[in-house]
XYZ file of C-alpha atoms in Angstrom:
446
model
C 142.275 135.445 169.119
C 143.379 132.009 167.857
C 139.767 130.768 167.957
C 138.591 133.799 166.044
C 141.246 133.220 163.408
C 140.197 129.577 163.213
C 136.539 130.610 162.854
C 137.386 133.095 160.090
C 139.514 130.560 158.252
C 137.737 129.335 155.126
C 139.284 126.469 153.161
C 137.041 127.311 150.172
C 138.576 130.764 149.914
C 142.089 129.285 149.762
C 140.942 126.719 147.251
C 139.383 129.380 145.068
C 142.517 131.513 145.081
C 144.620 128.425 144.282
C 142.251 127.702 141.378
C 142.424 131.321 140.246
C 146.216 131.193 140.477
C 146.209 128.046 138.327
C 143.949 129.790 135.786
C 146.200 132.885 135.753
C 149.211 130.638 135.178
C 147.350 129.193 132.185
C 145.967 132.405 130.630
C 148.154 133.787 127.798
C 148.908 137.234 129.300
C 149.912 136.166 132.828
C 151.391 132.704 132.232
C 154.970 133.790 131.496
C 156.844 136.678 133.135
C 160.462 136.206 132.082
C 160.724 138.597 129.114
C 163.781 140.836 128.615
C 163.729 144.529 127.658
C 164.461 143.749 124.000
C 161.301 141.585 123.857
C 159.445 144.812 124.640
C 161.327 146.550 121.795
C 160.464 144.117 119.033
C 156.923 143.358 120.306
C 156.240 147.114 120.237
C 157.782 147.511 116.762
C 155.685 144.583 115.491
C 152.542 146.025 117.093
C 153.179 149.574 115.898
C 154.807 149.389 112.459
C 152.009 147.574 110.743
C 150.850 147.621 107.183
C 149.623 151.126 108.038
C 153.091 152.474 107.173
C 152.490 151.579 103.501
C 149.417 153.820 103.346
C 151.229 156.899 104.746
C 152.245 158.332 101.306
C 148.564 158.014 100.300
C 147.560 159.822 103.512
C 150.085 162.559 102.623
C 148.435 162.922 99.186
C 145.142 163.740 100.935
C 146.669 166.015 103.578
C 149.287 167.894 101.512
C 152.893 168.715 102.545
C 152.347 171.093 105.510
C 149.404 169.428 107.285
C 150.782 165.955 106.437
C 154.171 166.543 108.095
C 152.484 168.277 111.074
C 150.030 165.386 111.625
C 152.847 162.794 111.444
C 155.094 164.620 113.938
C 152.289 165.555 116.382
C 151.017 161.944 116.322
C 154.513 160.611 117.033
C 154.938 162.953 120.037
C 151.426 162.472 121.501
C 151.484 158.664 121.188
C 154.967 158.448 122.746
C 153.668 160.542 125.664
C 150.507 158.423 126.152
C 152.592 155.232 125.869
C 154.872 156.550 128.647
C 151.760 157.166 130.780
C 150.604 153.568 130.318
C 154.045 152.163 131.186
C 154.054 154.322 134.360
C 150.511 153.312 135.353
C 151.190 149.561 134.993
C 152.431 149.330 138.607
C 151.188 152.539 140.221
C 149.555 150.547 143.060
C 152.347 148.940 145.151
C 152.298 145.156 144.917
C 149.723 145.110 142.085
C 150.177 144.952 138.318
C 147.577 146.065 135.777
C 148.328 143.328 133.266
C 145.492 144.225 130.917
C 144.200 147.506 129.499
C 140.718 146.942 130.980
C 142.159 146.285 134.486
C 143.697 149.767 134.398
C 140.343 151.097 133.136
C 138.563 149.449 136.067
C 141.023 151.048 138.511
C 140.440 154.485 136.948
C 136.671 154.386 136.332
C 135.337 151.643 138.629
C 134.725 147.881 138.218
C 131.723 147.983 135.847
C 132.214 151.311 134.052
C 135.906 150.575 133.418
C 135.005 147.365 131.602
C 132.337 149.067 129.497
C 134.642 151.941 128.548
C 137.747 149.923 127.664
C 136.759 146.424 126.496
C 134.516 147.382 123.511
C 137.124 149.844 122.200
C 140.019 147.463 122.735
C 138.136 144.644 121.002
C 137.239 146.862 118.031
C 140.919 147.774 117.670
C 142.329 144.265 118.029
C 139.690 142.460 115.988
C 139.748 145.341 113.464
C 143.523 145.080 113.075
C 143.277 141.306 112.662
C 140.682 141.707 109.892
C 142.701 144.416 108.117
C 145.854 142.254 108.401
C 143.999 139.291 106.892
C 143.218 141.550 103.897
C 146.789 142.913 103.792
C 148.343 139.444 104.007
C 146.087 138.183 101.209
C 146.727 141.235 98.998
C 150.502 141.039 99.509
C 150.512 137.301 98.695
C 148.495 138.047 95.531
C 150.868 140.855 94.559
C 153.869 138.528 95.131
C 152.229 135.867 92.936
C 151.361 138.384 90.200
C 154.845 139.985 90.167
C 156.657 136.626 90.066
C 154.307 135.194 87.403
C 154.377 138.361 85.261
C 151.145 137.441 83.452
C 152.222 133.867 82.688
C 150.136 132.125 85.395
C 146.421 131.603 85.900
C 144.785 134.528 87.713
C 143.812 133.536 91.289
C 141.123 135.360 93.267
C 142.084 137.456 96.303
C 139.689 135.273 98.363
C 141.988 132.254 97.978
C 145.081 134.224 98.985
C 143.316 135.416 102.149
C 142.505 131.747 102.889
C 146.168 130.748 102.355
C 147.253 133.544 104.728
C 144.655 132.457 107.313
C 145.855 128.841 107.204
C 149.158 129.934 108.844
C 147.207 131.455 111.739
C 145.179 128.322 112.414
C 148.548 126.799 113.399
C 150.318 129.812 115.013
C 147.312 130.795 117.125
C 147.877 127.657 119.205
C 151.109 129.118 120.680
C 150.185 129.672 124.350
C 151.463 133.187 125.252
C 153.416 136.329 124.309
C 156.828 134.871 125.096
C 156.139 131.833 122.906
C 155.543 134.112 119.889
C 158.703 136.192 120.506
C 160.538 134.477 117.597
C 157.667 135.253 115.204
C 157.536 138.809 116.580
C 161.292 139.369 116.122
C 161.102 138.169 112.498
C 158.122 140.490 111.967
C 159.958 143.506 113.475
C 163.001 142.909 111.212
C 160.685 142.574 108.191
C 158.861 145.840 108.959
C 162.150 147.773 108.960
C 163.243 145.933 105.794
C 160.122 146.510 103.689
C 159.856 150.138 104.854
C 163.455 150.647 103.668
C 162.660 148.951 100.347
C 159.531 151.143 99.951
C 161.418 154.441 100.323
C 164.664 153.143 98.733
C 162.852 152.000 95.569
C 161.012 155.356 95.487
C 164.355 157.235 95.611
C 165.755 154.926 92.919
C 162.729 155.499 90.684
C 162.971 159.244 91.243
C 160.288 161.889 91.014
C 157.595 161.279 88.353
C 158.083 163.683 85.417
C 154.550 165.097 85.810
C 154.407 164.792 89.636
C 151.494 166.722 91.127
C 151.375 167.738 94.816
C 147.849 169.137 94.728
C 145.383 167.305 96.974
C 144.191 164.022 95.457
C 140.512 165.020 95.314
C 139.306 167.732 92.945
C 135.959 168.625 94.568
C 135.643 170.415 97.915
C 133.658 167.554 99.588
C 136.230 165.084 98.216
C 139.093 167.118 99.721
C 137.368 167.443 103.111
C 136.389 163.766 103.388
C 139.782 162.703 102.046
C 141.467 164.801 104.755
C 139.324 163.122 107.447
C 140.087 159.645 106.091
C 143.828 160.388 105.993
C 143.734 161.320 109.699
C 142.348 157.824 110.341
C 145.171 156.257 108.291
C 147.733 158.046 110.485
C 145.884 157.032 113.687
C 145.913 153.419 112.479
C 149.688 153.619 112.033
C 150.086 154.418 115.780
C 148.028 151.610 117.266
C 150.446 149.790 119.568
C 148.944 151.067 122.839
C 146.232 148.438 122.795
C 148.723 145.713 123.662
C 151.317 147.686 125.670
C 150.177 146.680 129.195
C 149.861 143.078 128.022
C 153.456 143.209 126.702
C 154.689 144.787 129.969
C 152.919 142.004 131.916
C 155.458 139.520 130.473
C 158.432 141.364 132.046
C 159.508 140.317 135.590
C 159.131 142.972 138.286
C 160.457 143.556 141.825
C 160.290 146.669 144.068
C 164.010 147.297 143.326
C 163.665 146.573 139.594
C 160.132 147.541 138.479
C 159.068 146.383 135.017
C 158.658 149.967 133.791
C 162.466 150.425 133.462
C 163.131 147.632 130.922
C 159.735 148.293 129.285
C 160.491 151.985 128.733
C 163.952 151.111 127.351
C 162.246 148.828 124.826
C 159.643 151.495 123.971
C 162.349 154.111 123.210
C 164.140 151.700 120.855
C 160.784 150.818 119.254
C 159.874 154.492 118.730
C 163.235 155.241 117.073
C 162.550 152.338 114.682
C 159.006 153.687 114.140
C 160.438 157.089 113.130
C 162.982 155.414 110.807
C 160.128 153.522 109.129
C 157.336 156.119 109.015
C 158.941 159.419 108.079
C 161.071 158.281 105.098
C 158.227 156.144 103.634
C 155.608 158.905 104.002
C 157.754 161.794 102.768
C 159.801 160.078 100.044
C 156.802 158.088 98.747
C 154.793 161.310 98.401
C 157.791 163.205 96.948
C 158.229 160.570 94.209
C 154.613 159.953 93.185
C 152.621 162.945 94.444
C 148.867 162.393 94.317
C 149.213 159.372 91.984
C 150.380 157.083 94.805
C 148.195 154.020 95.657
C 146.792 153.298 99.135
C 149.638 150.769 99.436
C 152.933 152.196 98.135
C 154.248 148.757 97.151
C 151.412 148.504 94.602
C 152.593 151.781 93.004
C 156.160 150.463 92.706
C 156.531 147.807 90.004
C 160.291 147.737 89.345
C 162.717 146.143 90.001
C 160.343 143.147 90.007
C 162.429 140.880 92.276
C 162.711 143.637 94.924
C 158.964 144.378 94.934
C 158.191 140.641 95.134
C 160.610 140.381 98.090
C 159.076 143.423 99.817
C 155.574 141.949 99.494
C 156.779 138.662 100.989
C 158.299 140.664 103.879
C 154.910 142.330 104.432
C 153.316 138.873 104.594
C 155.840 137.703 107.240
C 155.395 140.937 109.188
C 151.590 140.852 109.283
C 151.764 137.190 110.379
C 153.643 138.396 113.504
C 151.451 141.461 113.937
C 148.254 139.442 113.688
C 149.474 137.216 116.534
C 150.482 140.183 118.743
C 146.974 141.698 118.421
C 145.181 138.352 118.662
C 146.863 137.357 121.962
C 144.872 139.809 124.201
C 141.667 138.732 122.388
C 142.491 135.075 123.094
C 143.112 136.096 126.720
C 139.667 137.766 126.946
C 137.870 134.842 125.266
C 139.614 132.259 127.456
C 139.041 134.310 130.642
C 135.283 134.467 129.934
C 135.072 130.757 129.010
C 137.027 129.582 132.071
C 136.152 132.111 134.808
C 132.571 133.046 133.855
C 131.253 129.969 132.035
C 133.216 127.385 134.028
C 134.853 125.516 131.138
C 137.944 123.541 132.199
C 141.175 125.178 130.948
C 143.084 122.986 128.526
C 144.178 122.207 125.002
C 140.678 121.441 123.653
C 139.268 124.782 124.825
C 142.218 126.633 123.304
C 142.023 124.712 120.018
C 138.303 125.341 119.498
C 138.106 128.981 120.705
C 141.160 130.205 118.792
C 140.276 128.330 115.596
C 136.775 129.856 115.628
C 138.276 133.351 116.107
C 140.764 132.988 113.201
C 137.959 131.644 110.974
C 135.757 134.630 111.919
C 138.436 137.238 111.016
C 139.118 135.374 107.754
C 135.420 135.385 106.808
C 135.024 139.144 107.451
C 138.258 139.890 105.533
C 137.085 137.891 102.513
C 133.714 139.654 102.594
C 134.975 143.270 102.937
C 138.528 143.628 101.562
C 138.498 147.464 101.172
C 141.984 148.120 102.532
C 142.173 151.949 102.448
C 138.651 152.653 103.693
C 138.922 150.060 106.448
C 142.115 151.727 107.717
C 140.496 155.155 107.869
C 137.306 153.885 109.489
C 138.891 151.712 112.191
C 141.732 154.213 112.646
C 139.463 156.963 113.819
C 136.662 155.020 115.395
C 138.684 153.055 117.937
C 142.400 153.777 117.640
C 142.074 157.462 118.483
C 140.492 156.830 121.929
C 142.747 153.951 123.047
C 145.939 155.545 121.685
C 145.498 159.328 121.822
C 143.276 160.202 124.773
C 142.071 157.326 126.968
C 145.480 157.092 128.764
C 145.235 160.878 129.431
C 141.729 160.582 130.893
C 142.928 157.733 133.153
C 145.948 159.802 134.206
C 143.694 162.749 135.156
C 141.262 160.432 136.999
C 143.987 158.640 138.999
C 146.725 161.229 139.637
C 144.459 164.328 139.642
C 147.173 166.841 138.600
C 146.694 170.426 139.793
C 144.392 172.441 137.529
C 146.296 174.560 134.937
C 149.570 172.758 135.719
C 151.743 171.556 132.804
C 150.514 167.946 133.226
C 146.873 169.117 133.294
C 147.293 171.215 130.119
C 149.228 168.510 128.245
C 146.577 165.885 128.964
C 143.691 168.141 127.984
C 145.377 169.102 124.687
C 145.834 165.379 123.883
C 142.197 164.682 124.819
C 140.828 167.498 122.599
C 142.981 166.485 119.589
C 142.094 162.815 120.128
C 138.341 163.484 120.307
C 138.516 165.549 117.084
C 140.368 162.683 115.419
C 137.802 160.143 116.679
C 134.858 162.184 115.359
C 136.299 163.249 111.984
C 138.272 160.322 110.591
C 135.541 157.606 110.519
C 133.452 159.957 108.335
C 136.163 159.929 105.652
C 136.793 156.187 106.026
C 133.092 155.307 105.793
C 132.680 157.439 102.654
C 135.660 155.634 101.070
C 134.144 152.214 101.934
C 130.799 153.285 100.330
C 132.621 154.470 97.165
C 134.628 151.199 96.959
C 131.523 149.101 97.645
C 129.697 150.536 94.621
C 132.098 148.820 92.222
C 132.865 145.757 94.370
C 131.617 142.245 93.610
C 131.363 139.977 96.666
C 133.834 137.058 96.828
C 135.378 137.997 93.472
């Protein structure tokens, strides 16, 4: 028996696992596991309450009162349910943690298929959010500059403001992991609640426009239909936090007695209460005040009091700095995993410096080239956010747990899947049309 054990013993195998352990201790998602439940709360708020909240009144103007309120509430309920599923599935196999979305996908659909199903969608979401946030950060900086200057300064192109915004990320992207960006994330979460409050508070203060019109924004039937589709994408974009939820949970310590899902779920509940406090007042009060004359970013519609609007735009800038980092971290993890595990590069500071700088430069370049904020939201919102947020967790749940046919769990998951697929098919159509309309009048690098 002893001889057999000695024969089977392979020092290379041990060495490899020690090397893999060293790599895992270096990779951003798995390097630090000492987060508290409130880290989960503000990381989730930062991931969820993005700049998308500012486009909700505009989405309402394309949906109308009844459908608009229904879509907001149904989205809140469905995404809370699918988020709960992901938190539960993080440690469904005893002694194993699915630290990344694609690892859960591989468990549900198989090694190869799981990667092909999850990774492209997750990358589209995370890279898409980073590009949109580059645009948002640049636009908010420009708006801050324009409000403060009040026509007295030289006009500066949006391109330069996007570059200024990107310069912050060249530095921040060097922070190694989720726990190291917790300070940035907390500041971002506080800012999101603050600027949402300013957005609806200033709308209440301004009061309803004298000639407010609650008819749908578009006047033609195709315009109304495509506008409706695009607005669905805007709402989907506003609920996009699922793409980083397993990665956030991976930072929380876990034992059989105290599994990570307990503190994680506590944080998620707090985050979702904050989400409701941000989304519903902004969407409903913004639409109530301005009707179908609201811009695709409510802070652009509000011009007075000047100091408050300037402050709110600066808060948006601080928030999207944090949000950009939250969404970039899993991308950095994927890039570094491929470079180190597949291509054999040695892990270290140089690798991190080059790979992350190239990524930030790439998102900056795309943002400068295509800064169509509203259309981008609708297009990305439907195309990738709907699957990863609304129905992919349900498909995984059905594949892994196999609930009894026609049971409550079975029905609930299928309803989410059907609504999610409809959202995925319809909303990019509206978003793409909006991008084409914007592109007709757009001058590159203006």
